[in-house]
Short mmCIF file of C-alpha atoms in Angstrom, two decimals:
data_model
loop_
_atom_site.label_atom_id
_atom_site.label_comp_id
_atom_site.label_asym_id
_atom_site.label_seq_id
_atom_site.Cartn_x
_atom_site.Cartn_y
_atom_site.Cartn_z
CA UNK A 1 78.98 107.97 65.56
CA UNK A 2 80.54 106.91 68.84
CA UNK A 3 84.10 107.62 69.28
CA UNK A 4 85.61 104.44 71.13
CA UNK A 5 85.38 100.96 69.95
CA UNK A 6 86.97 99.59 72.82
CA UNK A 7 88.06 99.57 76.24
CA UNK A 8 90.87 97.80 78.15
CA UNK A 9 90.57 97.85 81.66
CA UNK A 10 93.45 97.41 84.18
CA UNK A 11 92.41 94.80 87.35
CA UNK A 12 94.30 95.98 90.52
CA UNK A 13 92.49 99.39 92.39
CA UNK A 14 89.89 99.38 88.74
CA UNK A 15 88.15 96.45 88.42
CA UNK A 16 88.76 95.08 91.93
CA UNK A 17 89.65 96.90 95.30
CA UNK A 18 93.36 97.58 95.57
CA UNK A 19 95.10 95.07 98.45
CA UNK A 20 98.59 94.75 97.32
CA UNK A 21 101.08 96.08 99.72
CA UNK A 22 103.61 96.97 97.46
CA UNK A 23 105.87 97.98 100.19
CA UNK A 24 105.66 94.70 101.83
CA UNK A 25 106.49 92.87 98.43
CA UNK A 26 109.49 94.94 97.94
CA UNK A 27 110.78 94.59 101.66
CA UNK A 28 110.30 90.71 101.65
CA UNK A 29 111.62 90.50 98.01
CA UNK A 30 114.46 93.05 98.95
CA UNK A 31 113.38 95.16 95.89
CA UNK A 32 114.68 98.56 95.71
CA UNK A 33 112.41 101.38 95.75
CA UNK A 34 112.75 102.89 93.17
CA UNK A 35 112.87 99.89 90.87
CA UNK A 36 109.84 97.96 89.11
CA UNK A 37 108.99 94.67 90.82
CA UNK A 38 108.58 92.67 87.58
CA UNK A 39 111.07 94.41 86.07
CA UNK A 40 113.32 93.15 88.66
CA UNK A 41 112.39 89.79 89.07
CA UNK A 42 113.05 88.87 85.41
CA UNK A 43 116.76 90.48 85.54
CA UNK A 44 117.34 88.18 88.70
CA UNK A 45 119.13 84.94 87.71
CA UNK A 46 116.90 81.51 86.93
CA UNK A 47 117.24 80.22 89.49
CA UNK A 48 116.16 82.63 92.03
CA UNK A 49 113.41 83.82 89.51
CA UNK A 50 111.33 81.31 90.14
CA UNK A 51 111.23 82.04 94.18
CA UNK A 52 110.87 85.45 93.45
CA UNK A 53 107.57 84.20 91.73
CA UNK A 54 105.55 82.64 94.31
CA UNK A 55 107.02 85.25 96.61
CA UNK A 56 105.01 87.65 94.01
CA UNK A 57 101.76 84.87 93.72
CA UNK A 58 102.01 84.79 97.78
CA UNK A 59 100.93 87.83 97.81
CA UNK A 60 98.65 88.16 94.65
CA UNK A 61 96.63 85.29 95.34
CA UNK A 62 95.14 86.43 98.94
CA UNK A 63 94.34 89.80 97.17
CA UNK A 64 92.81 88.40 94.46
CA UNK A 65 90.59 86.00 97.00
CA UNK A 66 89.95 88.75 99.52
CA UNK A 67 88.95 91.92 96.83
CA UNK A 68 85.79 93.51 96.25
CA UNK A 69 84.57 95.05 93.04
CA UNK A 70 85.11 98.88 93.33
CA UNK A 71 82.42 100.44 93.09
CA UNK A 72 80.34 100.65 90.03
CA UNK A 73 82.92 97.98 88.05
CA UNK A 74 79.88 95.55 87.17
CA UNK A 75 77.13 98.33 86.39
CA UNK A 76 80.17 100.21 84.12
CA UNK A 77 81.16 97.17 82.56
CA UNK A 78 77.51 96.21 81.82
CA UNK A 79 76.59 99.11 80.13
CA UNK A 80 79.85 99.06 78.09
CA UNK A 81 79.15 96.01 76.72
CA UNK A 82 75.54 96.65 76.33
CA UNK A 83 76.56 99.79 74.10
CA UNK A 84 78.40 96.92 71.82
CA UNK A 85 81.85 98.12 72.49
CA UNK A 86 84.23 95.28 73.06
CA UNK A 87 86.21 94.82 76.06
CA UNK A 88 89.47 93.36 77.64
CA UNK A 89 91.35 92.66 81.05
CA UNK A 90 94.75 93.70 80.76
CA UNK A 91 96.73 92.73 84.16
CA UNK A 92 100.64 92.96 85.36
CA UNK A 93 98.88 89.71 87.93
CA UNK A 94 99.69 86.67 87.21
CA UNK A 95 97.39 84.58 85.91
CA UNK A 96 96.41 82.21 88.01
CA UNK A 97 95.16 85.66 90.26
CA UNK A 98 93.72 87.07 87.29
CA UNK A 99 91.01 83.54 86.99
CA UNK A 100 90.25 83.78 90.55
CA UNK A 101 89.18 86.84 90.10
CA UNK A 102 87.02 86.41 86.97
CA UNK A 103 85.95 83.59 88.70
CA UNK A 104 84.46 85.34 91.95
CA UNK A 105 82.35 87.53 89.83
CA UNK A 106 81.02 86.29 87.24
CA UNK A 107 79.69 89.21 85.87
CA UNK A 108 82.97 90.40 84.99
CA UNK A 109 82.42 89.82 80.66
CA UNK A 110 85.35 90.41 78.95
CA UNK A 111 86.36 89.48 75.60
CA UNK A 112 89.79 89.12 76.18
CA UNK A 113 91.51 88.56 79.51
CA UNK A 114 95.62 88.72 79.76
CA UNK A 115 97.86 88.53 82.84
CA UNK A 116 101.73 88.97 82.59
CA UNK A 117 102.17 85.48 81.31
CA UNK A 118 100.83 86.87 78.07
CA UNK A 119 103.30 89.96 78.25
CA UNK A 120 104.64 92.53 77.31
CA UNK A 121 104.03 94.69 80.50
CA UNK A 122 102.43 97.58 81.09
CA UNK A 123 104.27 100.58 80.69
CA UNK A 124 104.72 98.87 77.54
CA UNK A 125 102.59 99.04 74.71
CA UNK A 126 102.72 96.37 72.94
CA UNK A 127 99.94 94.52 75.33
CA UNK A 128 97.65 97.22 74.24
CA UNK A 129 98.48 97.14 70.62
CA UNK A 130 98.06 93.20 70.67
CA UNK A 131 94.51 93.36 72.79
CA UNK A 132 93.54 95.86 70.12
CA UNK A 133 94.44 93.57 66.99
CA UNK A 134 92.81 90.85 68.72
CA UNK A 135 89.84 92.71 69.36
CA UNK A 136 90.12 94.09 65.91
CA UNK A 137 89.96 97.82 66.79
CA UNK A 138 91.92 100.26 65.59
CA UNK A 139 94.45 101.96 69.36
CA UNK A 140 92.73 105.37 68.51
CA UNK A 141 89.47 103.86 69.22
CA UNK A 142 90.63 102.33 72.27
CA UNK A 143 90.03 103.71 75.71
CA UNK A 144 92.46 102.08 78.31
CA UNK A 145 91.27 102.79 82.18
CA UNK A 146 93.47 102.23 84.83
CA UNK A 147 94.81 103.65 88.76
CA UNK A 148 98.34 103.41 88.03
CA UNK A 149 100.96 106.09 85.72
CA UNK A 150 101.45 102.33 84.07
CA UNK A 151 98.39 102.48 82.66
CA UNK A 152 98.48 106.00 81.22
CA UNK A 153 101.97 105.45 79.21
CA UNK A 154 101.17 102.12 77.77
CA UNK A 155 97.84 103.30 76.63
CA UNK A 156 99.25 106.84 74.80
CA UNK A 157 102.57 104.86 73.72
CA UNK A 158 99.82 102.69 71.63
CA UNK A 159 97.59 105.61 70.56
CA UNK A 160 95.10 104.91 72.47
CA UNK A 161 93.24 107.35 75.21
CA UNK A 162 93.91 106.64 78.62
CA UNK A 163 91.79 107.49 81.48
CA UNK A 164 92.85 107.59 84.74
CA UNK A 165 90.38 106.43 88.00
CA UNK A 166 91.76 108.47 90.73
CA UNK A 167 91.49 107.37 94.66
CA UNK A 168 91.90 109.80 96.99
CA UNK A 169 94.52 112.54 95.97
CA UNK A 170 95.08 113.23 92.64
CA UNK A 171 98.53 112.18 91.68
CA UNK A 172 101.10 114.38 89.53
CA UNK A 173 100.81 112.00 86.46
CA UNK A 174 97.25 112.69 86.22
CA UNK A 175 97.58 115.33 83.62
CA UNK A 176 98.97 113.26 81.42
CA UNK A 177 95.47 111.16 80.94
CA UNK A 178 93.16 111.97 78.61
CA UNK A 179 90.73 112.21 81.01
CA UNK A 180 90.16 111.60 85.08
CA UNK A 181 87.49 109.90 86.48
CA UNK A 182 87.07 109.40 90.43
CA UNK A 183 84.27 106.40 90.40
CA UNK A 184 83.95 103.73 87.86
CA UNK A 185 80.11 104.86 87.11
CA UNK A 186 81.37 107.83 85.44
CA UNK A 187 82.94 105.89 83.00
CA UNK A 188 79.75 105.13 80.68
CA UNK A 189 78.56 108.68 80.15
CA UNK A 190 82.26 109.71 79.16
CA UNK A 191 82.53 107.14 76.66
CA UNK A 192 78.92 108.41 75.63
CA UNK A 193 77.46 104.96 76.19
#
């Protein structure tokens, strides 16, 4: 009996190549460091939200238009799928990123695709919990894979497992995965698919 019914991937250095200068966004947006960019942007007042969003899709869109697959996204997915677990595309990009990119490459399958319109956030849970009722899969047969420390709290806040793909040196949150992969085509032979 296989031990995952599901997994949630993260877009954003998993799925696609990572090209957001975070840095940049926070300098232009006059974000403090320390401080999460969404996080901020929705405590700013209405009127200045809204700026503060296409600041944000400035940004996003170019990346999403200009990213690659990272390596071994398609051939992981594939055989996910193939193995008849379900999958979904859970993003902090807006949306209108989130369908260029599933529009680019087409062989990105996913049975559910959300983008922070659909919200709560990652570090949150509650996106994973929701993608998991909609999927109808129980969180403790849900693997969530992401690049980020985001990724890794939302997914054990929900009871899922969270793996963690790791690009060059491995952070200090990594020990908090589950498990750490460092290339997307190790990702079907962990799941034992």
């Amino acid at each position: 009996m296989r031990r995952y019914d599901g997994v949630i991937f993260d877009m954003d250095g998993t799925i696609i190549e990572p090209l957001l200068d975070f840095t940049a966004i926070r300098a232009e947006m006059g974000v403090p460091e320390r401080a999460d960019i969404l996080t901020w942007v929705e405590s700013l007042p209405r009127t200045d939200r809204a700026t503060a969003h296409e600041t944000l899709l400035s940004h996003e869109l170019p990346a999403a238009r200009n990213a690659a697959l990272m390596p071994g996204a398609a051939e992981a997915l594939r055989a996910i799928r193939t193995a008849g677990l379900k999958t979904a595309l859970l993003t902090r990009n807006a949306a209108e990123a989130m369908e260029i990119v599933l529009e680019r490459f087409p062989e990105l399958e996913f049975d559910l695709a959300w983008s922070r319109e659909n919200g709560p956030l990652k570090p949150e849970p509650d996106g994973v919990i929701r993608a998991c009722q909609r999927l109808d899969i129980e969180p403790a047969r849900a693997v969530c894979v992401g690049d980020f420390h985001y990724d890794i709290l939302a997914a054990k806040s929900a009871g899922a497992s969270a793996v963690l793909l790791v690009h060059g040196p491995r952070p200090p949150f990594a020990d908090e995965a589950d498990y750490v992969i460092t290339d997307l085509a190790q990702l079907p032979a962990l799941l034992g698919v």
